């Protein structure tokens, strides 16, 4: 019999509703950055730091990858955080508690490689703070001392400061406009701290591509290995389509099965940045067509 | 009229100029009269050879006799005794190198159109009752064993259907949100309508097979965990889902797709219906497809239907060596695909923003035969030329999906990454079987189905403690 069963397995803790059911939603930055918790017991039990899911909002929808920001295996729920950039992320932002995601597949990708490095810098830019949260937790659980640097354009766009404070030994904020914390980029603050004598055994950087590129450059300058989590265009997430290919140390890698985390020193960030623009024009058209259909035309 | 005097009946099809503007199926199929007339061409050989060419052992002579007599229900019943997916096989099987190649009539004239008749019967049955179900599919008494099938492509569906028929409780784990594997994501609507695949999937489901979607084995559960959960056996039919690229400079430019991605976007995610469906695919003005197999034809013909002005298919040997089915090449030619034979890219060119703008190619000539028995293409010095294209599809083949092998410690694989299996599908790991492209490398739908069938029997024998037959089964993993 065809069943609607998705992530629910025999023996899985019954969650509050079938897999995909949304428990709560929250706007971290209204209209821009959202957080959602939903039922996915099997994935919640299995996932490890650094892994992601692919989800589909509705029957016409795209499959989009989102890093798992948090999971509660007892409750059987996952948390995702996303920024509205196109049609799918905007549809996702319109969902409310009780609604149901159509498809959730995961956990995908390789878990974060963690070693006892001693002291580690977790450098996050914008929405990158969300995927960094489970990594910081895992780093700490492995005995590392975690310094987190969170950056945003301005203080209103800075997210998950409280959560990261819980998961880290020290949290430092940066804003481009100086409205909170260090006035400047996260890479600049990292550079200053290392120059001032802070010793990091490893650097993690997650955020917009230029931010990761700049942060890795700083780490490399000081001879510190750096791990980045990449977010290329992706369709299937199981190594089948090759859409998410990235160049790392002059080799082509599939981000979905070889990543999403890579040796930052070797990543071709410029190529990644270009490939991220692949569907920009289509995304604009999709949003316009969607607004037309739901009667918001003429803007 | 004596049987041998009747000419083979061709199927009427959409006019090429019309069909490049839609995704509807190309041939219209036979009507009842044509089907009976075509079946009447069968010589009813005492020792029919056609069956030798069928990996799933369809009793071809008997079903043709029934069609000739107009007993269509009997005929489809005969097919379904051994083949659960006739509407698919009737469309995408390479009959010309299988059953029809063995047809005695083919020695003097054109062989009986066995594939077209199989297709007719499956469509006739669906027209009768809206489904492909029939009484013969009624499952046997349950025997209490649970079997896990990984992947819902042709190998998995066939293995599942056969096991369900034998009384097993079968669960199929599928990574995508839709069942069918390559039948859904790979083969376009104009060659295999999705509604037909869905009807076959529904038929398998009607036998009590449970489908779990979005379930990536190797990630959510490993094969070992499935065994721990009480499955008596696991069949791995995860296919050849790892696209090969050429390793040429500039290959990661925007607009350079693997055929898998290009076809998955268009087929599974319905990018052809963008923006009604949300997933986009780049619709190039000039498209170049690299490769010479059925997948390359599918990609080139999809590009035409997506509105590309000029579609070139670049193949490094000549038409004679092309692995694609003749019918597909012919259809592509009719539709206006430009064939660049004896031509190979040497580097991809892109603009300063990373968008593909074409490729540098060289002309080839054929030298001595290589390991594959085909004449090796040799570069003609100084023959470089630029082929402009804003979308390029690399369709040079696929390797085995590595997820299962990576996450199952004690399963033996080959150097190529395929899973090692004996001719019955047994792997090196007890209780674990495999078949289809994950064992064969990229092969055909019908070979995958043969492997699924063979593995279903082996699973049944092993669970009941029955030895393998002395006679060889149709070699599925030769």
PDB file of C-alpha atoms in Angstrom, chain B residues 177-414:
ATOM      1  CA  UNK B 177       9.396  11.742  -3.189  1.00  0.00           C
ATOM      2  CA  UNK B 178       8.274   9.654  -6.158  1.00  0.00           C
ATOM      3  CA  UNK B 179       8.786   6.014  -7.069  1.00  0.00           C
ATOM      4  CA  UNK B 180      10.253   4.787 -10.346  1.00  0.00           C
ATOM      5  CA  UNK B 181      13.922   5.729 -10.150  1.00  0.00           C
ATOM      6  CA  UNK B 182      15.367   6.383 -13.581  1.00  0.00           C
ATOM      7  CA  UNK B 183      11.921   5.805 -15.112  1.00  0.00           C
ATOM      8  CA  UNK B 184      10.752   8.988 -13.381  1.00  0.00           C
ATOM      9  CA  UNK B 185      13.780  11.236 -13.105  1.00  0.00           C
ATOM     10  CA  UNK B 186      15.608  10.108 -16.224  1.00  0.00           C
ATOM     11  CA  UNK B 187      13.327   9.132 -19.066  1.00  0.00           C
ATOM     12  CA  UNK B 188      11.304  12.069 -20.413  1.00  0.00           C
ATOM     13  CA  UNK B 189       7.543  12.177 -20.708  1.00  0.00           C
ATOM     14  CA  UNK B 190       7.669  12.044 -24.518  1.00  0.00           C
ATOM     15  CA  UNK B 191       9.277   8.608 -24.344  1.00  0.00           C
ATOM     16  CA  UNK B 192       7.663   7.243 -21.189  1.00  0.00           C
ATOM     17  CA  UNK B 193       4.710   9.162 -19.742  1.00  0.00           C
ATOM     18  CA  UNK B 194       4.882   9.536 -15.973  1.00  0.00           C
ATOM     19  CA  UNK B 195       1.248   8.466 -15.670  1.00  0.00           C
ATOM     20  CA  UNK B 196       2.271   5.086 -17.036  1.00  0.00           C
ATOM     21  CA  UNK B 197       5.086   4.682 -14.560  1.00  0.00           C
ATOM     22  CA  UNK B 198       2.668   5.734 -11.823  1.00  0.00           C
ATOM     23  CA  UNK B 199       0.154   3.110 -12.948  1.00  0.00           C
ATOM     24  CA  UNK B 200       2.832   0.426 -12.751  1.00  0.00           C
ATOM     25  CA  UNK B 201       3.903   1.672  -9.320  1.00  0.00           C
ATOM     26  CA  UNK B 202       0.265   1.614  -8.200  1.00  0.00           C
ATOM     27  CA  UNK B 203       0.037  -1.939  -9.457  1.00  0.00           C
ATOM     28  CA  UNK B 204       3.036  -2.951  -7.335  1.00  0.00           C
ATOM     29  CA  UNK B 205       1.489  -1.114  -4.399  1.00  0.00           C
ATOM     30  CA  UNK B 206      -1.810  -2.927  -4.957  1.00  0.00           C
ATOM     31  CA  UNK B 207       0.047  -6.143  -4.221  1.00  0.00           C
ATOM     32  CA  UNK B 208       0.685  -4.913  -0.701  1.00  0.00           C
ATOM     33  CA  UNK B 209       4.161  -3.455  -1.208  1.00  0.00           C
ATOM     34  CA  UNK B 210       4.765  -0.495   1.088  1.00  0.00           C
ATOM     35  CA  UNK B 211       6.613   2.571  -0.241  1.00  0.00           C
ATOM     36  CA  UNK B 212       8.622   4.820   2.078  1.00  0.00           C
ATOM     37  CA  UNK B 213       9.622   8.025   0.339  1.00  0.00           C
ATOM     38  CA  UNK B 214      12.378  10.532   1.151  1.00  0.00           C
ATOM     39  CA  UNK B 215      14.170   7.691   2.830  1.00  0.00           C
ATOM     40  CA  UNK B 216      17.861   7.664   1.983  1.00  0.00           C
ATOM     41  CA  UNK B 217      19.330   4.305   2.969  1.00  0.00           C
ATOM     42  CA  UNK B 218      22.919   4.722   4.008  1.00  0.00           C
ATOM     43  CA  UNK B 219      22.020   7.983   5.703  1.00  0.00           C
ATOM     44  CA  UNK B 220      18.757   7.604   7.627  1.00  0.00           C
ATOM     45  CA  UNK B 221      19.203   3.847   8.104  1.00  0.00           C
ATOM     46  CA  UNK B 222      22.112   1.723   7.000  1.00  0.00           C
ATOM     47  CA  UNK B 223      21.692  -1.721   5.465  1.00  0.00           C
ATOM     48  CA  UNK B 224      22.850  -3.202   8.788  1.00  0.00           C
ATOM     49  CA  UNK B 225      20.173  -1.269  10.630  1.00  0.00           C
ATOM     50  CA  UNK B 226      17.513  -2.614   8.265  1.00  0.00           C
ATOM     51  CA  UNK B 227      18.654  -6.151   9.072  1.00  0.00           C
ATOM     52  CA  UNK B 228      18.606  -5.305  12.783  1.00  0.00           C
ATOM     53  CA  UNK B 229      15.053  -3.994  12.390  1.00  0.00           C
ATOM     54  CA  UNK B 230      13.983  -7.468  11.403  1.00  0.00           C
ATOM     55  CA  UNK B 231      14.087  -7.498   7.635  1.00  0.00           C
ATOM     56  CA  UNK B 232      14.989 -11.028   6.550  1.00  0.00           C
ATOM     57  CA  UNK B 233      16.755  -9.773   3.435  1.00  0.00           C
ATOM     58  CA  UNK B 234      17.728  -6.500   1.808  1.00  0.00           C
ATOM     59  CA  UNK B 235      17.800  -5.997  -1.959  1.00  0.00           C
ATOM     60  CA  UNK B 236      19.948  -3.074  -3.120  1.00  0.00           C
ATOM     61  CA  UNK B 237      18.798  -1.563  -6.413  1.00  0.00           C
ATOM     62  CA  UNK B 238      20.256   1.908  -6.079  1.00  0.00           C
ATOM     63  CA  UNK B 239      21.219   2.276  -9.710  1.00  0.00           C
ATOM     64  CA  UNK B 240      23.894   4.198 -11.518  1.00  0.00           C
ATOM     65  CA  UNK B 241      23.287   7.585 -10.076  1.00  0.00           C
ATOM     66  CA  UNK B 242      26.743   9.101 -10.070  1.00  0.00           C
ATOM     67  CA  UNK B 243      27.253  11.283 -13.122  1.00  0.00           C
ATOM     68  CA  UNK B 244      30.577  11.131 -14.920  1.00  0.00           C
ATOM     69  CA  UNK B 245      32.096  14.383 -16.070  1.00  0.00           C
ATOM     70  CA  UNK B 246      34.850  14.771 -18.613  1.00  0.00           C
ATOM     71  CA  UNK B 247      37.441  16.341 -16.356  1.00  0.00           C
ATOM     72  CA  UNK B 248      38.085  19.046 -18.941  1.00  0.00           C
ATOM     73  CA  UNK B 249      39.070  22.629 -18.115  1.00  0.00           C
ATOM     74  CA  UNK B 250      36.155  24.937 -17.462  1.00  0.00           C
ATOM     75  CA  UNK B 251      33.663  22.163 -16.709  1.00  0.00           C
ATOM     76  CA  UNK B 252      32.133  23.888 -13.678  1.00  0.00           C
ATOM     77  CA  UNK B 253      30.881  26.897 -15.625  1.00  0.00           C
ATOM     78  CA  UNK B 254      27.254  27.898 -15.165  1.00  0.00           C
ATOM     79  CA  UNK B 255      25.114  26.117 -17.715  1.00  0.00           C
ATOM     80  CA  UNK B 256      27.147  22.909 -17.816  1.00  0.00           C
ATOM     81  CA  UNK B 257      24.918  20.139 -16.548  1.00  0.00           C
ATOM     82  CA  UNK B 258      25.193  16.436 -16.033  1.00  0.00           C
ATOM     83  CA  UNK B 259      22.418  14.707 -17.963  1.00  0.00           C
ATOM     84  CA  UNK B 260      21.137  13.498 -14.591  1.00  0.00           C
ATOM     85  CA  UNK B 261      20.660  17.026 -13.316  1.00  0.00           C
ATOM     86  CA  UNK B 262      19.239  18.367 -16.558  1.00  0.00           C
ATOM     87  CA  UNK B 263      16.741  15.517 -16.875  1.00  0.00           C
ATOM     88  CA  UNK B 264      15.891  15.401 -13.154  1.00  0.00           C
ATOM     89  CA  UNK B 265      15.062  19.087 -13.198  1.00  0.00           C
ATOM     90  CA  UNK B 266      12.899  18.706 -16.266  1.00  0.00           C
ATOM     91  CA  UNK B 267      11.268  15.344 -15.499  1.00  0.00           C
ATOM     92  CA  UNK B 268      10.968  14.783 -11.763  1.00  0.00           C
ATOM     93  CA  UNK B 269      10.837  18.454 -10.783  1.00  0.00           C
ATOM     94  CA  UNK B 270       8.797  19.482 -13.866  1.00  0.00           C
ATOM     95  CA  UNK B 271      11.058  22.384 -14.799  1.00  0.00           C
ATOM     96  CA  UNK B 272       9.520  22.256 -18.279  1.00  0.00           C
ATOM     97  CA  UNK B 273       6.422  23.724 -16.615  1.00  0.00           C
ATOM     98  CA  UNK B 274       8.326  26.585 -14.909  1.00  0.00           C
ATOM     99  CA  UNK B 275       7.095  28.937 -13.440  1.00  0.00           C
ATOM    100  CA  UNK B 276       3.983  26.855 -12.692  1.00  0.00           C
ATOM    101  CA  UNK B 277       6.396  24.416 -11.114  1.00  0.00           C
ATOM    102  CA  UNK B 278       9.019  26.162  -8.994  1.00  0.00           C
ATOM    103  CA  UNK B 279      12.176  24.375 -10.160  1.00  0.00           C
ATOM    104  CA  UNK B 280      14.019  26.134 -12.990  1.00  0.00           C
ATOM    105  CA  UNK B 281      16.273  24.727 -15.667  1.00  0.00           C
ATOM    106  CA  UNK B 282      18.461  26.936 -17.828  1.00  0.00           C
ATOM    107  CA  UNK B 283      16.904  27.133 -21.270  1.00  0.00           C
ATOM    108  CA  UNK B 284      19.768  27.797 -23.554  1.00  0.00           C
ATOM    109  CA  UNK B 285      19.428  29.373 -26.945  1.00  0.00           C
ATOM    110  CA  UNK B 286      22.084  27.014 -28.239  1.00  0.00           C
ATOM    111  CA  UNK B 287      22.490  23.697 -26.464  1.00  0.00           C
ATOM    112  CA  UNK B 288      25.247  21.130 -26.917  1.00  0.00           C
ATOM    113  CA  UNK B 289      24.833  17.591 -25.618  1.00  0.00           C
ATOM    114  CA  UNK B 290      27.924  15.405 -25.285  1.00  0.00           C
ATOM    115  CA  UNK B 291      27.426  11.656 -25.654  1.00  0.00           C
ATOM    116  CA  UNK B 292      25.772   9.083 -27.874  1.00  0.00           C
ATOM    117  CA  UNK B 293      23.502   6.980 -25.694  1.00  0.00           C
ATOM    118  CA  UNK B 294      19.763   7.055 -25.100  1.00  0.00           C
ATOM    119  CA  UNK B 295      20.315   9.530 -22.272  1.00  0.00           C
ATOM    120  CA  UNK B 296      22.071  11.917 -24.659  1.00  0.00           C
ATOM    121  CA  UNK B 297      19.134  11.622 -27.092  1.00  0.00           C
ATOM    122  CA  UNK B 298      16.710  12.288 -24.222  1.00  0.00           C
ATOM    123  CA  UNK B 299      18.659  15.390 -23.205  1.00  0.00           C
ATOM    124  CA  UNK B 300      18.901  16.744 -26.761  1.00  0.00           C
ATOM    125  CA  UNK B 301      15.213  16.192 -27.446  1.00  0.00           C
ATOM    126  CA  UNK B 302      14.319  17.751 -24.088  1.00  0.00           C
ATOM    127  CA  UNK B 303      16.367  20.818 -25.006  1.00  0.00           C
ATOM    128  CA  UNK B 304      14.359  21.245 -28.216  1.00  0.00           C
ATOM    129  CA  UNK B 305      11.125  21.020 -26.266  1.00  0.00           C
ATOM    130  CA  UNK B 306      12.380  23.566 -23.747  1.00  0.00           C
ATOM    131  CA  UNK B 307      12.592  26.000 -26.645  1.00  0.00           C
ATOM    132  CA  UNK B 308      16.256  25.962 -27.564  1.00  0.00           C
ATOM    133  CA  UNK B 309      16.892  27.301 -31.034  1.00  0.00           C
ATOM    134  CA  UNK B 310      19.740  25.026 -31.948  1.00  0.00           C
ATOM    135  CA  UNK B 311      20.642  21.689 -30.370  1.00  0.00           C
ATOM    136  CA  UNK B 312      23.847  19.867 -31.290  1.00  0.00           C
ATOM    137  CA  UNK B 313      24.744  16.383 -30.216  1.00  0.00           C
ATOM    138  CA  UNK B 314      28.479  15.852 -30.074  1.00  0.00           C
ATOM    139  CA  UNK B 315      29.696  12.269 -30.325  1.00  0.00           C
ATOM    140  CA  UNK B 316      33.294  11.167 -30.732  1.00  0.00           C
ATOM    141  CA  UNK B 317      32.636   8.211 -33.004  1.00  0.00           C
ATOM    142  CA  UNK B 318      30.268   7.798 -35.971  1.00  0.00           C
ATOM    143  CA  UNK B 319      26.577   7.030 -36.133  1.00  0.00           C
ATOM    144  CA  UNK B 320      27.340   3.341 -36.539  1.00  0.00           C
ATOM    145  CA  UNK B 321      28.989   3.074 -33.102  1.00  0.00           C
ATOM    146  CA  UNK B 322      26.373   5.102 -31.282  1.00  0.00           C
ATOM    147  CA  UNK B 323      25.001   3.128 -28.343  1.00  0.00           C
ATOM    148  CA  UNK B 324      21.564   4.782 -28.481  1.00  0.00           C
ATOM    149  CA  UNK B 325      18.624   2.829 -29.877  1.00  0.00           C
ATOM    150  CA  UNK B 326      18.163   3.397 -33.576  1.00  0.00           C
ATOM    151  CA  UNK B 327      14.600   4.568 -32.982  1.00  0.00           C
ATOM    152  CA  UNK B 328      15.782   7.271 -30.588  1.00  0.00           C
ATOM    153  CA  UNK B 329      18.486   8.494 -32.976  1.00  0.00           C
ATOM    154  CA  UNK B 330      15.933   8.543 -35.760  1.00  0.00           C
ATOM    155  CA  UNK B 331      13.438  10.491 -33.677  1.00  0.00           C
ATOM    156  CA  UNK B 332      16.124  12.989 -32.691  1.00  0.00           C
ATOM    157  CA  UNK B 333      17.132  13.449 -36.332  1.00  0.00           C
ATOM    158  CA  UNK B 334      13.528  13.987 -37.376  1.00  0.00           C
ATOM    159  CA  UNK B 335      13.118  16.595 -34.668  1.00  0.00           C
ATOM    160  CA  UNK B 336      16.091  18.594 -35.865  1.00  0.00           C
ATOM    161  CA  UNK B 337      18.921  17.711 -33.501  1.00  0.00           C
ATOM    162  CA  UNK B 338      22.205  18.475 -35.285  1.00  0.00           C
ATOM    163  CA  UNK B 339      24.588  15.550 -35.027  1.00  0.00           C
ATOM    164  CA  UNK B 340      28.279  16.340 -34.795  1.00  0.00           C
ATOM    165  CA  UNK B 341      29.843  12.949 -35.317  1.00  0.00           C
ATOM    166  CA  UNK B 342      33.550  12.259 -34.834  1.00  0.00           C
ATOM    167  CA  UNK B 343      33.841  15.298 -32.640  1.00  0.00           C
ATOM    168  CA  UNK B 344      35.006  15.734 -29.052  1.00  0.00           C
ATOM    169  CA  UNK B 345      35.293  18.734 -26.740  1.00  0.00           C
ATOM    170  CA  UNK B 346      38.722  19.604 -25.354  1.00  0.00           C
ATOM    171  CA  UNK B 347      37.817  22.532 -23.124  1.00  0.00           C
ATOM    172  CA  UNK B 348      34.756  24.493 -22.040  1.00  0.00           C
ATOM    173  CA  UNK B 349      34.712  28.234 -22.499  1.00  0.00           C
ATOM    174  CA  UNK B 350      32.867  30.704 -20.301  1.00  0.00           C
ATOM    175  CA  UNK B 351      32.499  34.446 -19.930  1.00  0.00           C
ATOM    176  CA  UNK B 352      33.890  36.552 -17.088  1.00  0.00           C
ATOM    177  CA  UNK B 353      30.803  35.877 -14.942  1.00  0.00           C
ATOM    178  CA  UNK B 354      31.242  32.141 -15.243  1.00  0.00           C
ATOM    179  CA  UNK B 355      28.498  31.469 -17.802  1.00  0.00           C
ATOM    180  CA  UNK B 356      29.210  28.841 -20.428  1.00  0.00           C
ATOM    181  CA  UNK B 357      29.532  30.179 -23.951  1.00  0.00           C
ATOM    182  CA  UNK B 358      30.675  27.086 -25.805  1.00  0.00           C
ATOM    183  CA  UNK B 359      33.421  24.582 -26.175  1.00  0.00           C
ATOM    184  CA  UNK B 360      36.538  24.014 -28.154  1.00  0.00           C
ATOM    185  CA  UNK B 361      36.240  20.733 -30.051  1.00  0.00           C
ATOM    186  CA  UNK B 362      38.454  18.577 -32.205  1.00  0.00           C
ATOM    187  CA  UNK B 363      37.534  16.339 -35.124  1.00  0.00           C
ATOM    188  CA  UNK B 364      38.265  12.635 -34.832  1.00  0.00           C
ATOM    189  CA  UNK B 365      38.849   9.745 -37.180  1.00  0.00           C
ATOM    190  CA  UNK B 366      38.353   6.073 -36.362  1.00  0.00           C
ATOM    191  CA  UNK B 367      41.410   3.942 -35.785  1.00  0.00           C
ATOM    192  CA  UNK B 368      41.830   0.345 -34.623  1.00  0.00           C
ATOM    193  CA  UNK B 369      39.170  -1.299 -32.438  1.00  0.00           C
ATOM    194  CA  UNK B 370      39.627  -0.785 -28.681  1.00  0.00           C
ATOM    195  CA  UNK B 371      38.638  -2.958 -25.686  1.00  0.00           C
ATOM    196  CA  UNK B 372      34.964  -2.277 -26.362  1.00  0.00           C
ATOM    197  CA  UNK B 373      35.324  -3.712 -29.869  1.00  0.00           C
ATOM    198  CA  UNK B 374      34.481  -0.341 -31.361  1.00  0.00           C
ATOM    199  CA  UNK B 375      36.982   1.553 -33.468  1.00  0.00           C
ATOM    200  CA  UNK B 376      38.950   3.942 -31.348  1.00  0.00           C
ATOM    201  CA  UNK B 377      38.526   7.620 -32.148  1.00  0.00           C
ATOM    202  CA  UNK B 378      41.804   9.371 -32.908  1.00  0.00           C
ATOM    203  CA  UNK B 379      42.210  13.147 -32.896  1.00  0.00           C
ATOM    204  CA  UNK B 380      42.866  14.804 -36.256  1.00  0.00           C
ATOM    205  CA  UNK B 381      45.698  17.240 -35.584  1.00  0.00           C
ATOM    206  CA  UNK B 382      44.901  20.875 -36.184  1.00  0.00           C
ATOM    207  CA  UNK B 383      41.159  20.303 -36.409  1.00  0.00           C
ATOM    208  CA  UNK B 384      40.165  22.521 -33.447  1.00  0.00           C
ATOM    209  CA  UNK B 385      37.034  24.568 -33.820  1.00  0.00           C
ATOM    210  CA  UNK B 386      34.714  26.471 -31.516  1.00  0.00           C
ATOM    211  CA  UNK B 387      31.169  25.261 -30.963  1.00  0.00           C
ATOM    212  CA  UNK B 388      29.061  27.985 -29.363  1.00  0.00           C
ATOM    213  CA  UNK B 389      26.558  26.872 -26.694  1.00  0.00           C
ATOM    214  CA  UNK B 390      25.067  28.542 -23.632  1.00  0.00           C
ATOM    215  CA  UNK B 391      23.859  25.275 -22.107  1.00  0.00           C
ATOM    216  CA  UNK B 392      25.975  22.119 -22.284  1.00  0.00           C
ATOM    217  CA  UNK B 393      24.787  18.716 -21.112  1.00  0.00           C
ATOM    218  CA  UNK B 394      27.375  16.061 -20.323  1.00  0.00           C
ATOM    219  CA  UNK B 395      25.765  12.690 -21.047  1.00  0.00           C
ATOM    220  CA  UNK B 396      28.751  10.364 -21.098  1.00  0.00           C
ATOM    221  CA  UNK B 397      27.440   7.883 -18.546  1.00  0.00           C
ATOM    222  CA  UNK B 398      26.959   7.258 -14.859  1.00  0.00           C
ATOM    223  CA  UNK B 399      28.727   5.267 -12.193  1.00  0.00           C
ATOM    224  CA  UNK B 400      27.178   3.383  -9.298  1.00  0.00           C
ATOM    225  CA  UNK B 401      25.773   5.457  -6.467  1.00  0.00           C
ATOM    226  CA  UNK B 402      28.312   5.058  -3.644  1.00  0.00           C
ATOM    227  CA  UNK B 403      26.085   5.623  -0.592  1.00  0.00           C
ATOM    228  CA  UNK B 404      25.400   1.954   0.254  1.00  0.00           C
ATOM    229  CA  UNK B 405      28.940   0.750  -0.325  1.00  0.00           C
ATOM    230  CA  UNK B 406      30.290   3.629   1.785  1.00  0.00           C
ATOM    231  CA  UNK B 407      28.050   2.825   4.722  1.00  0.00           C
ATOM    232  CA  UNK B 408      28.038  -0.970   4.633  1.00  0.00           C
ATOM    233  CA  UNK B 409      31.438  -2.138   5.842  1.00  0.00           C
ATOM    234  CA  UNK B 410      31.320  -5.760   4.715  1.00  0.00           C
ATOM    235  CA  UNK B 411      29.910  -5.496   1.212  1.00  0.00           C
ATOM    236  CA  UNK B 412      32.427  -6.206  -1.541  1.00  0.00           C
ATOM    237  CA  UNK B 413      32.670  -3.816  -4.470  1.00  0.00           C
ATOM    238  CA  UNK B 414      34.603  -3.757  -7.712  1.00  0.00           C
TER     239      UNK B 414
END
